[in-house]
Amino acid sequence: QVQLVESGGGLVQTGGSLRLSCAFSGRAFSTYAMGWFRQVPGKEREFVATIAARGSATDYAAPEKGRCTISRDNAKNTVYLQMNRLKPDDTAVYYCAKHARSWIGVNQAEYNFWGRGTQVPVSS
């Protein structure tokens, strides 16, 4: 059974940086793409970033390009999201998710396991 546990969230000021981590428990982490999504209360969960199984490809939502970097360490079964120049609009619960296959994907329906999320409040 796959388990995903996010960490690294917390209050940050506008313009600050944060690195989220997601620890994967289960088999064959290195064979699956991973993704980060976020959700604001009352709104739909939205895509943030995705990385292929071997780290050979990444993709980002338009607002995150240039500000966020997704990476992974397959030896540690961990995926990261580095976020820079944070804005109040980035305030959300951030979720890590395991893709059903090895290639990147931006649609939530392609992901079959989810973490419980970590909160990232950005103060103005």
C-alpha positions as protocol buffer text, in pm:
chain_id: "A"
residue {
  index: 1
  type: GLN
  ca { x: 0 y: 0 z: 0 }
}
residue {
  index: 2
  type: VAL
  ca { x: 131 y: 343 z: -94 }
}
residue {
  index: 3
  type: GLN
  ca { x: 148 y: 621 z: 161 }
}
residue {
  index: 4
  type: LEU
  ca { x: 249 y: 979 z: 96 }
}
residue {
  index: 5
  type: VAL
  ca { x: 339 y: 1219 z: 375 }
}
residue {
  index: 6
  type: GLU
  ca { x: 400 y: 1586 z: 303 }
}
residue {
  index: 7
  type: SER
  ca { x: 609 y: 1812 z: 523 }
}
residue {
  index: 8
  type: GLY
  ca { x: 773 y: 2150 z: 514 }
}
residue {
  index: 9
  type: GLY
  ca { x: 466 y: 2370 z: 513 }
}
residue {
  index: 10
  type: GLY
  ca { x: 424 y: 2665 z: 743 }
}
residue {
  index: 11
  type: LEU
  ca { x: 379 y: 3039 z: 761 }
}
residue {
  index: 12
  type: VAL
  ca { x: 600 y: 3236 z: 526 }
}
residue {
  index: 13
  type: GLN
  ca { x: 614 y: 3603 z: 435 }
}
residue {
  index: 14
  type: THR
  ca { x: 552 y: 3741 z: 89 }
}
residue {
  index: 15
  type: GLY
  ca { x: 868 y: 3709 z: -113 }
}
residue {
  index: 16
  type: GLY
  ca { x: 995 y: 3422 z: 95 }
}
residue {
  index: 17
  type: SER
  ca { x: 1082 y: 3065 z: 1 }
}
residue {
  index: 18
  type: LEU
  ca { x: 976 y: 2723 z: 117 }
}
residue {
  index: 19
  type: ARG
  ca { x: 1069 y: 2368 z: 29 }
}
residue {
  index: 20
  type: LEU
  ca { x: 802 y: 2103 z: 61 }
}
residue {
  index: 21
  type: SER
  ca { x: 891 y: 1737 z: 89 }
}
residue {
  index: 22
  type: CYS
  ca { x: 685 y: 1428 z: 24 }
}
residue {
  index: 23
  type: ALA
  ca { x: 796 y: 1094 z: 163 }
}
residue {
  index: 24
  type: PHE
  ca { x: 674 y: 791 z: -31 }
}
residue {
  index: 25
  type: SER
  ca { x: 619 y: 456 z: 140 }
}
residue {
  index: 26
  type: GLY
  ca { x: 558 y: 157 z: -79 }
}
residue {
  index: 27
  type: ARG
  ca { x: 711 y: -17 z: -372 }
}
residue {
  index: 28
  type: ALA
  ca { x: 871 y: 106 z: -691 }
}
residue {
  index: 29
  type: PHE
  ca { x: 878 y: 479 z: -623 }
}
residue {
  index: 30
  type: SER
  ca { x: 1126 y: 529 z: -907 }
}
residue {
  index: 31
  type: THR
  ca { x: 882 y: 389 z: -1164 }
}
residue {
  index: 32
  type: TYR
  ca { x: 609 y: 648 z: -1109 }
}
residue {
  index: 33
  type: ALA
  ca { x: 575 y: 1011 z: -1196 }
}
residue {
  index: 34
  type: MET
  ca { x: 483 y: 1236 z: -906 }
}
residue {
  index: 35
  type: GLY
  ca { x: 296 y: 1561 z: -878 }
}
residue {
  index: 36
  type: TRP
  ca { x: 212 y: 1851 z: -652 }
}
residue {
  index: 37
  type: PHE
  ca { x: -132 y: 2007 z: -637 }
}
residue {
  index: 38
  type: ARG
  ca { x: -284 y: 2273 z: -415 }
}
residue {
  index: 39
  type: GLN
  ca { x: -627 y: 2369 z: -291 }
}
residue {
  index: 40
  type: VAL
  ca { x: -775 y: 2681 z: -140 }
}
residue {
  index: 41
  type: PRO
  ca { x: -1090 y: 2628 z: 72 }
}
residue {
  index: 42
  type: GLY
  ca { x: -1396 y: 2665 z: -145 }
}
residue {
  index: 43
  type: LYS
  ca { x: -1203 y: 2620 z: -467 }
}
residue {
  index: 44
  type: GLU
  ca { x: -1108 y: 2330 z: -689 }
}
residue {
  index: 45
  type: ARG
  ca { x: -777 y: 2157 z: -633 }
}
residue {
  index: 46
  type: GLU
  ca { x: -532 y: 2271 z: -899 }
}
residue {
  index: 47
  type: PHE
  ca { x: -216 y: 2139 z: -1057 }
}
residue {
  index: 48
  type: VAL
  ca { x: 118 y: 2287 z: -952 }
}
residue {
  index: 49
  type: ALA
  ca { x: 399 y: 2068 z: -1085 }
}
residue {
  index: 50
  type: THR
  ca { x: 485 y: 1718 z: -1202 }
}
residue {
  index: 51
  type: ILE
  ca { x: 802 y: 1518 z: -1252 }
}
residue {
  index: 52
  type: ALA
  ca { x: 864 y: 1199 z: -1449 }
}
residue {
  index: 53
  type: ALA
  ca { x: 970 y: 878 z: -1280 }
}
residue {
  index: 54
  type: ARG
  ca { x: 1341 y: 921 z: -1355 }
}
residue {
  index: 55
  type: GLY
  ca { x: 1330 y: 1297 z: -1324 }
}
residue {
  index: 56
  type: SER
  ca { x: 1388 y: 1340 z: -1697 }
}
residue {
  index: 57
  type: ALA
  ca { x: 1093 y: 1569 z: -1750 }
}
residue {
  index: 58
  type: THR
  ca { x: 897 y: 1825 z: -1551 }
}
residue {
  index: 59
  type: ASP
  ca { x: 600 y: 2049 z: -1611 }
}
residue {
  index: 60
  type: TYR
  ca { x: 451 y: 2338 z: -1420 }
}
residue {
  index: 61
  type: ALA
  ca { x: 133 y: 2536 z: -1405 }
}
residue {
  index: 62
  type: ALA
  ca { x: 182 y: 2872 z: -1573 }
}
residue {
  index: 63
  type: PRO
  ca { x: 185 y: 3084 z: -1253 }
}
residue {
  index: 64
  type: GLU
  ca { x: 454 y: 2857 z: -1104 }
}
residue {
  index: 65
  type: LYS
  ca { x: 695 y: 2857 z: -1396 }
}
residue {
  index: 66
  type: GLY
  ca { x: 1012 y: 3031 z: -1293 }
}
residue {
  index: 67
  type: ARG
  ca { x: 915 y: 3037 z: -926 }
}
residue {
  index: 68
  type: CYS
  ca { x: 889 y: 2668 z: -843 }
}
residue {
  index: 69
  type: THR
  ca { x: 1112 y: 2369 z: -895 }
}
residue {
  index: 70
  type: ILE
  ca { x: 1002 y: 2009 z: -855 }
}
residue {
  index: 71
  type: SER
  ca { x: 1268 y: 1749 z: -797 }
}
residue {
  index: 72
  type: ARG
  ca { x: 1301 y: 1397 z: -664 }
}
residue {
  index: 73
  type: ASP
  ca { x: 1552 y: 1172 z: -497 }
}
residue {
  index: 74
  type: ASN
  ca { x: 1470 y: 816 z: -592 }
}
residue {
  index: 75
  type: ALA
  ca { x: 1723 y: 681 z: -346 }
}
residue {
  index: 76
  type: LYS
  ca { x: 1530 y: 849 z: -65 }
}
residue {
  index: 77
  type: ASN
  ca { x: 1180 y: 790 z: -205 }
}
residue {
  index: 78
  type: THR
  ca { x: 1114 y: 1160 z: -175 }
}
residue {
  index: 79
  type: VAL
  ca { x: 984 y: 1432 z: -403 }
}
residue {
  index: 80
  type: TYR
  ca { x: 1035 y: 1802 z: -336 }
}
residue {
  index: 81
  type: LEU
  ca { x: 877 y: 2130 z: -432 }
}
residue {
  index: 82
  type: GLN
  ca { x: 1093 y: 2437 z: -396 }
}
residue {
  index: 83
  type: MET
  ca { x: 884 y: 2753 z: -402 }
}
residue {
  index: 84
  type: ASN
  ca { x: 1038 y: 3099 z: -429 }
}
residue {
  index: 85
  type: ARG
  ca { x: 904 y: 3455 z: -433 }
}
residue {
  index: 86
  type: LEU
  ca { x: 588 y: 3340 z: -260 }
}
residue {
  index: 87
  type: LYS
  ca { x: 276 y: 3553 z: -279 }
}
residue {
  index: 88
  type: PRO
  ca { x: -45 y: 3559 z: -73 }
}
residue {
  index: 89
  type: ASP
  ca { x: -218 y: 3393 z: -371 }
}
residue {
  index: 90
  type: ASP
  ca { x: 1 y: 3089 z: -309 }
}
residue {
  index: 91
  type: THR
  ca { x: -173 y: 3032 z: 23 }
}
residue {
  index: 92
  type: ALA
  ca { x: -323 y: 2683 z: 5 }
}
residue {
  index: 93
  type: VAL
  ca { x: -300 y: 2327 z: 124 }
}
residue {
  index: 94
  type: TYR
  ca { x: -38 y: 2154 z: -90 }
}
residue {
  index: 95
  type: TYR
  ca { x: -82 y: 1789 z: -179 }
}
residue {
  index: 96
  type: CYS
  ca { x: 163 y: 1536 z: -309 }
}
residue {
  index: 97
  type: ALA
  ca { x: 31 y: 1268 z: -544 }
}
residue {
  index: 98
  type: LYS
  ca { x: 155 y: 952 z: -714 }
}
residue {
  index: 99
  type: HIS
  ca { x: 86 y: 919 z: -1084 }
}
residue {
  index: 100
  type: ALA
  ca { x: -47 y: 590 z: -1216 }
}
residue {
  index: 101
  type: ARG
  ca { x: 235 y: 574 z: -1473 }
}
residue {
  index: 102
  type: SER
  ca { x: 590 y: 692 z: -1528 }
}
residue {
  index: 103
  type: TRP
  ca { x: 535 y: 997 z: -1743 }
}
residue {
  index: 104
  type: ILE
  ca { x: 433 y: 1344 z: -1631 }
}
residue {
  index: 105
  type: GLY
  ca { x: 68 y: 1443 z: -1609 }
}
residue {
  index: 106
  type: VAL
  ca { x: -126 y: 1755 z: -1520 }
}
residue {
  index: 107
  type: ASN
  ca { x: -469 y: 1601 z: -1463 }
}
residue {
  index: 108
  type: GLN
  ca { x: -576 y: 1488 z: -1119 }
}
residue {
  index: 109
  type: ALA
  ca { x: -751 y: 1185 z: -1266 }
}
residue {
  index: 110
  type: GLU
  ca { x: -410 y: 1046 z: -1366 }
}
residue {
  index: 111
  type: TYR
  ca { x: -302 y: 1023 z: -1001 }
}
residue {
  index: 112
  type: ASN
  ca { x: -410 y: 732 z: -785 }
}
residue {
  index: 113
  type: PHE
  ca { x: -263 y: 806 z: -442 }
}
residue {
  index: 114
  type: TRP
  ca { x: -266 y: 1128 z: -247 }
}
residue {
  index: 115
  type: GLY
  ca { x: -112 y: 1263 z: 70 }
}
residue {
  index: 116
  type: ARG
  ca { x: -308 y: 1448 z: 335 }
}
residue {
  index: 117
  type: GLY
  ca { x: -155 y: 1781 z: 250 }
}
residue {
  index: 118
  type: THR
  ca { x: 53 y: 2046 z: 419 }
}
residue {
  index: 119
  type: GLN
  ca { x: -63 y: 2400 z: 477 }
}
residue {
  index: 120
  type: VAL
  ca { x: 125 y: 2695 z: 333 }
}
residue {
  index: 121
  type: PRO
  ca { x: -5 y: 3031 z: 453 }
}
residue {
  index: 122
  type: VAL
  ca { x: 169 y: 3330 z: 293 }
}
residue {
  index: 123
  type: SER
  ca { x: 136 y: 3653 z: 485 }
}
residue {
  index: 124
  type: SER
  ca { x: 121 y: 3989 z: 309 }
}
